[in-house]
Amino acid sequence: MPTDSLEFIDPIFSDDKNIEREFYIAGVRHYNCCKKADEYAELDLNINENLLLVKDLNNIYDKYAIKITNKQNRLIGYIPVFFSKSVYKAINENRKIKCTIINKECNDSCEECVKVKLTII
């Protein structure tokens, strides 16, 4: 349909070197990254801020889930499922990984509002 959005994802293969991908963090709508609410404080996210990647060993939806947190260890969201297994493996291999905020567009739905650049060397 003309109104459907279609996006082709460039996969990360385990033998790839010097990987760079840009994508939106998954699940940010659950962690109040954009909206201000009385019971939650809005996360203070800044362009060019480096984020931390942590394996989520108790995730029941994705056995390779990778949490994305800020330096205060507050959960922002997750690596999208189509990249999670490769990033999980890169963490296990002690590869150098950098995840940096490149755009933040807060909106009412906040489905795709925090975009990052992931670099794996």
XYZ file of N, CA and C in Angstrom:
363
model
N 0.842 -1.174 0.000
C 0.000 0.000 0.000
C 0.895 1.248 0.000
N 0.447 2.302 -0.623
C 1.246 3.527 -0.646
C 1.491 4.115 0.743
N 0.610 3.828 1.687
C 0.777 4.384 3.031
C 1.659 3.520 3.928
N 1.985 2.316 3.504
C 2.843 1.438 4.299
C 4.284 1.926 4.229
N 4.958 1.820 5.360
C 6.381 2.164 5.336
C 7.184 0.870 5.239
N 8.196 0.898 4.416
C 9.038 -0.261 4.210
C 10.478 0.177 4.362
N 11.207 -0.547 5.174
C 12.594 -0.185 5.411
C 13.453 -1.433 5.276
N 14.539 -1.316 4.536
C 15.474 -2.412 4.407
C 16.568 -2.228 5.448
N 16.833 -3.257 6.209
C 17.811 -3.208 7.288
C 19.109 -3.839 6.803
N 20.196 -3.115 6.962
C 21.522 -3.633 6.631
C 21.980 -4.485 7.814
N 22.006 -5.804 7.686
C 22.330 -6.660 8.836
C 23.779 -6.500 9.285
N 24.032 -6.941 10.503
C 25.401 -7.012 11.028
C 25.781 -8.485 11.031
N 26.822 -8.823 10.310
C 27.308 -10.195 10.300
C 28.456 -10.310 11.282
N 28.582 -11.465 11.911
C 29.567 -11.634 12.984
C 31.009 -11.442 12.521
N 31.299 -11.652 11.239
C 32.668 -11.479 10.770
C 32.919 -10.081 10.192
N 31.903 -9.206 10.264
C 32.086 -7.828 9.796
C 33.076 -7.093 10.696
N 33.898 -6.273 10.086
C 34.836 -5.425 10.830
C 34.427 -3.976 10.618
N 34.735 -3.129 11.568
C 34.438 -1.695 11.482
C 32.990 -1.430 11.071
N 32.080 -1.857 11.916
C 30.646 -1.757 11.663
C 30.135 -0.391 12.115
N 29.295 0.227 11.303
C 28.584 1.444 11.681
C 27.140 1.311 11.228
N 26.220 1.510 12.167
C 24.794 1.485 11.840
C 24.124 2.619 12.601
N 23.114 3.199 11.984
C 22.274 4.189 12.632
C 20.877 3.615 12.726
N 20.242 3.763 13.898
C 18.906 3.221 14.097
C 18.249 3.893 15.294
N 16.947 3.683 15.406
C 16.203 4.173 16.558
C 16.243 3.122 17.663
N 16.394 3.587 18.881
C 16.380 2.692 20.039
C 14.978 2.095 20.157
N 14.907 0.807 20.402
C 13.624 0.110 20.554
C 13.097 0.278 21.977
N 11.785 0.404 22.090
C 11.133 0.393 23.393
C 11.231 1.659 24.215
N 11.661 2.775 23.646
C 11.811 3.990 24.457
C 10.494 4.492 25.010
N 9.393 4.183 24.378
C 8.089 4.663 24.854
C 7.766 4.131 26.251
N 8.383 3.028 26.645
C 8.126 2.438 27.956
C 8.941 3.098 29.069
N 9.930 3.900 28.713
C 10.852 4.419 29.719
C 10.868 5.935 29.797
N 9.814 6.569 29.281
C 9.608 8.000 29.431
C 10.803 8.834 28.988
N 11.340 8.521 27.841
C 12.476 9.289 27.334
C 12.053 10.646 26.808
N 10.830 10.762 26.389
C 10.404 12.006 25.754
C 9.319 12.739 26.532
N 8.323 12.023 26.965
C 7.190 12.675 27.619
C 7.513 12.993 29.067
N 6.971 14.099 29.529
C 7.071 14.416 30.948
C 5.786 13.929 31.602
N 5.921 13.236 32.682
C 4.764 12.754 33.422
C 5.000 13.050 34.893
N 3.924 13.183 35.641
C 4.051 13.536 37.048
C 4.866 12.526 37.838
N 4.654 11.246 37.547
C 5.329 10.213 38.345
C 6.730 9.867 37.854
N 7.125 10.397 36.703
C 8.442 10.089 36.164
C 9.182 11.371 35.822
N 10.479 11.332 35.945
C 11.294 12.450 35.482
C 11.757 12.137 34.072
N 11.683 13.132 33.203
C 12.144 12.916 31.839
C 13.642 12.653 31.867
N 14.085 11.670 31.101
C 15.512 11.413 30.994
C 16.158 12.563 30.237
N 17.264 13.015 30.743
C 17.983 14.105 30.099
C 18.967 13.512 29.110
N 18.554 13.396 27.847
C 19.389 12.821 26.812
C 19.885 13.935 25.905
N 21.143 13.879 25.539
C 21.746 14.928 24.736
C 22.385 14.358 23.479
N 22.341 15.140 22.408
C 23.017 14.768 21.170
C 24.507 14.595 21.471
N 25.123 13.596 20.879
C 26.538 13.229 21.060
C 26.834 12.564 22.405
N 25.817 12.274 23.188
C 26.015 11.564 24.456
C 26.291 10.093 24.167
N 27.301 9.559 24.827
C 27.606 8.134 24.696
C 26.759 7.340 25.674
N 26.218 6.239 25.198
C 25.356 5.387 26.008
C 26.054 4.060 26.278
N 25.546 3.337 27.263
C 26.129 2.058 27.657
C 25.252 0.912 27.169
N 25.891 -0.187 26.783
C 25.180 -1.388 26.346
C 25.427 -2.491 27.362
N 24.334 -3.113 27.810
C 24.411 -4.136 28.853
C 23.560 -5.329 28.446
N 24.104 -6.533 28.526
C 23.317 -7.735 28.219
C 22.184 -7.858 29.244
N 20.983 -8.147 28.755
C 19.820 -8.363 29.618
C 19.573 -9.864 29.689
N 20.200 -10.503 30.636
C 20.170 -11.964 30.725
C 18.820 -12.526 31.148
N 17.925 -11.674 31.659
C 16.618 -12.136 32.133
C 15.481 -11.754 31.200
N 15.783 -11.331 29.998
C 14.750 -10.894 29.065
C 14.024 -12.112 28.491
N 12.713 -12.159 28.683
C 11.933 -13.320 28.234
C 11.548 -13.237 26.754
N 11.735 -12.072 26.127
C 11.341 -11.887 24.734
C 12.485 -12.099 23.752
N 13.716 -11.859 24.197
C 14.874 -11.965 23.311
C 16.060 -12.445 24.133
N 16.521 -13.660 23.862
C 17.634 -14.186 24.661
C 18.939 -13.457 24.399
N 18.981 -12.611 23.364
C 20.166 -11.805 23.061
C 19.918 -10.316 23.343
N 18.940 -10.011 24.161
C 18.561 -8.616 24.414
C 19.726 -7.812 24.999
N 19.860 -6.591 24.481
C 20.887 -5.661 24.951
C 20.190 -4.384 25.408
N 20.325 -4.069 26.696
C 19.766 -2.829 27.237
C 20.665 -1.663 26.856
N 20.048 -0.517 26.629
C 20.773 0.727 26.405
C 20.470 1.621 27.595
N 21.528 2.023 28.310
C 21.362 2.867 29.492
C 22.204 4.133 29.354
N 21.870 5.120 30.194
C 22.727 6.297 30.251
C 23.802 6.052 31.320
N 24.646 7.036 31.559
C 25.751 6.855 32.511
C 25.269 6.712 33.947
N 24.027 7.119 34.207
C 23.441 6.944 35.541
C 22.757 5.581 35.661
N 22.951 4.727 34.655
C 22.397 3.372 34.614
C 20.865 3.361 34.551
N 20.273 4.416 33.992
C 18.825 4.452 33.791
C 18.517 3.874 32.417
N 17.590 2.946 32.384
C 17.224 2.269 31.142
C 16.551 3.238 30.176
N 17.055 3.265 28.945
C 16.474 4.089 27.901
C 15.658 3.216 26.957
N 16.177 2.052 26.602
C 15.504 1.131 25.694
C 16.431 -0.015 25.359
N 16.274 -0.550 24.159
C 17.017 -1.744 23.759
C 17.567 -1.609 22.341
N 18.603 -2.380 22.069
C 19.064 -2.567 20.703
C 17.917 -3.275 19.968
N 17.539 -2.848 18.765
C 16.466 -3.537 18.032
C 16.799 -5.021 17.844
N 15.778 -5.834 17.860
C 15.948 -7.283 17.830
C 16.739 -7.757 16.613
N 16.650 -7.053 15.491
C 17.368 -7.492 14.288
C 18.876 -7.274 14.396
N 19.348 -6.540 15.413
C 20.785 -6.367 15.643
C 21.261 -7.031 16.943
N 20.341 -7.454 17.788
C 20.713 -7.856 19.145
C 21.688 -9.041 19.211
N 21.490 -10.048 18.386
C 22.375 -11.217 18.442
C 23.806 -10.844 18.062
N 23.967 -10.018 17.049
C 25.307 -9.603 16.618
C 25.992 -8.721 17.658
N 25.239 -7.830 18.281
C 25.818 -6.968 19.316
C 26.156 -7.799 20.553
N 25.299 -8.736 20.896
C 25.550 -9.643 22.016
C 26.883 -10.377 21.811
N 27.066 -10.882 20.594
C 28.299 -11.599 20.272
C 29.505 -10.664 20.330
N 29.356 -9.437 19.845
C 30.455 -8.462 19.888
C 30.850 -8.138 21.325
N 29.871 -8.061 22.221
C 30.167 -7.836 23.636
C 30.956 -9.021 24.192
N 30.508 -10.229 23.869
C 31.206 -11.431 24.349
C 32.640 -11.519 23.835
N 32.880 -10.965 22.645
C 34.217 -10.995 22.043
C 35.079 -9.813 22.484
N 34.544 -8.995 23.412
C 35.248 -7.815 23.932
C 35.655 -6.840 22.830
N 34.819 -6.724 21.814
C 35.088 -5.751 20.757
C 34.779 -4.347 21.278
N 35.410 -3.361 20.706
C 35.175 -1.981 21.099
C 33.841 -1.540 20.490
N 32.924 -1.114 21.362
C 31.580 -0.741 20.933
C 31.268 0.654 21.459
N 30.725 1.468 20.581
C 30.341 2.823 20.959
C 28.930 3.074 20.451
N 28.072 3.605 21.319
C 26.694 3.915 20.966
C 26.447 5.375 21.351
N 26.182 6.217 20.356
C 26.089 7.657 20.562
C 24.761 8.188 20.045
N 24.119 9.054 20.817
C 22.875 9.682 20.384
C 23.182 10.665 19.259
N 22.474 10.514 18.136
C 22.678 11.441 17.022
C 21.447 12.294 16.738
N 20.291 11.899 17.288
C 19.084 12.691 17.084
C 18.063 12.336 18.154
N 17.314 13.338 18.562
C 16.234 13.138 19.531
C 15.060 13.983 19.078
N 13.988 13.320 18.681
C 12.790 14.002 18.207
C 11.608 13.531 19.031
N 11.322 14.226 20.088
C 10.215 13.818 20.942
C 8.891 14.145 20.269
N 7.997 13.176 20.332
C 6.658 13.355 19.783
C 5.672 12.611 20.669
N 4.404 12.696 20.357
C 3.387 12.084 21.214
C 3.493 10.573 21.295
N 3.803 9.915 20.188
C 3.856 8.458 20.203
C 5.195 7.947 20.712
N 6.251 8.657 20.436
C 7.606 8.304 20.882
C 7.985 6.881 20.496
N 7.558 6.450 19.324
C 7.949 5.135 18.825
C 9.388 5.159 18.318
N 9.698 6.174 17.559
C 11.041 6.328 16.998
C 11.488 7.747 17.290
N 12.040 7.933 18.473
C 12.365 9.304 18.850
C 13.824 9.500 19.243
N 14.533 8.443 19.575
C 15.951 8.583 19.933
C 16.763 7.737 18.943
N 17.523 8.431 18.091
C 18.320 7.763 17.076
C 19.772 7.734 17.524
N 20.419 6.589 17.330
C 21.810 6.423 17.746
C 22.667 5.934 16.593
N 23.961 6.132 16.775
C 24.942 5.557 15.861
C 25.721 4.516 16.649
N 25.741 3.304 16.137
C 26.450 2.198 16.768
C 27.706 1.924 15.961
N 28.842 1.877 16.643
C 30.108 1.565 16.002
C 30.713 0.363 16.728
N 31.097 -0.641 15.950
C 31.749 -1.830 16.510
C 33.050 -2.022 15.757
N 34.151 -2.076 16.484
C 35.470 -2.261 15.880
C 36.042 -3.601 16.330
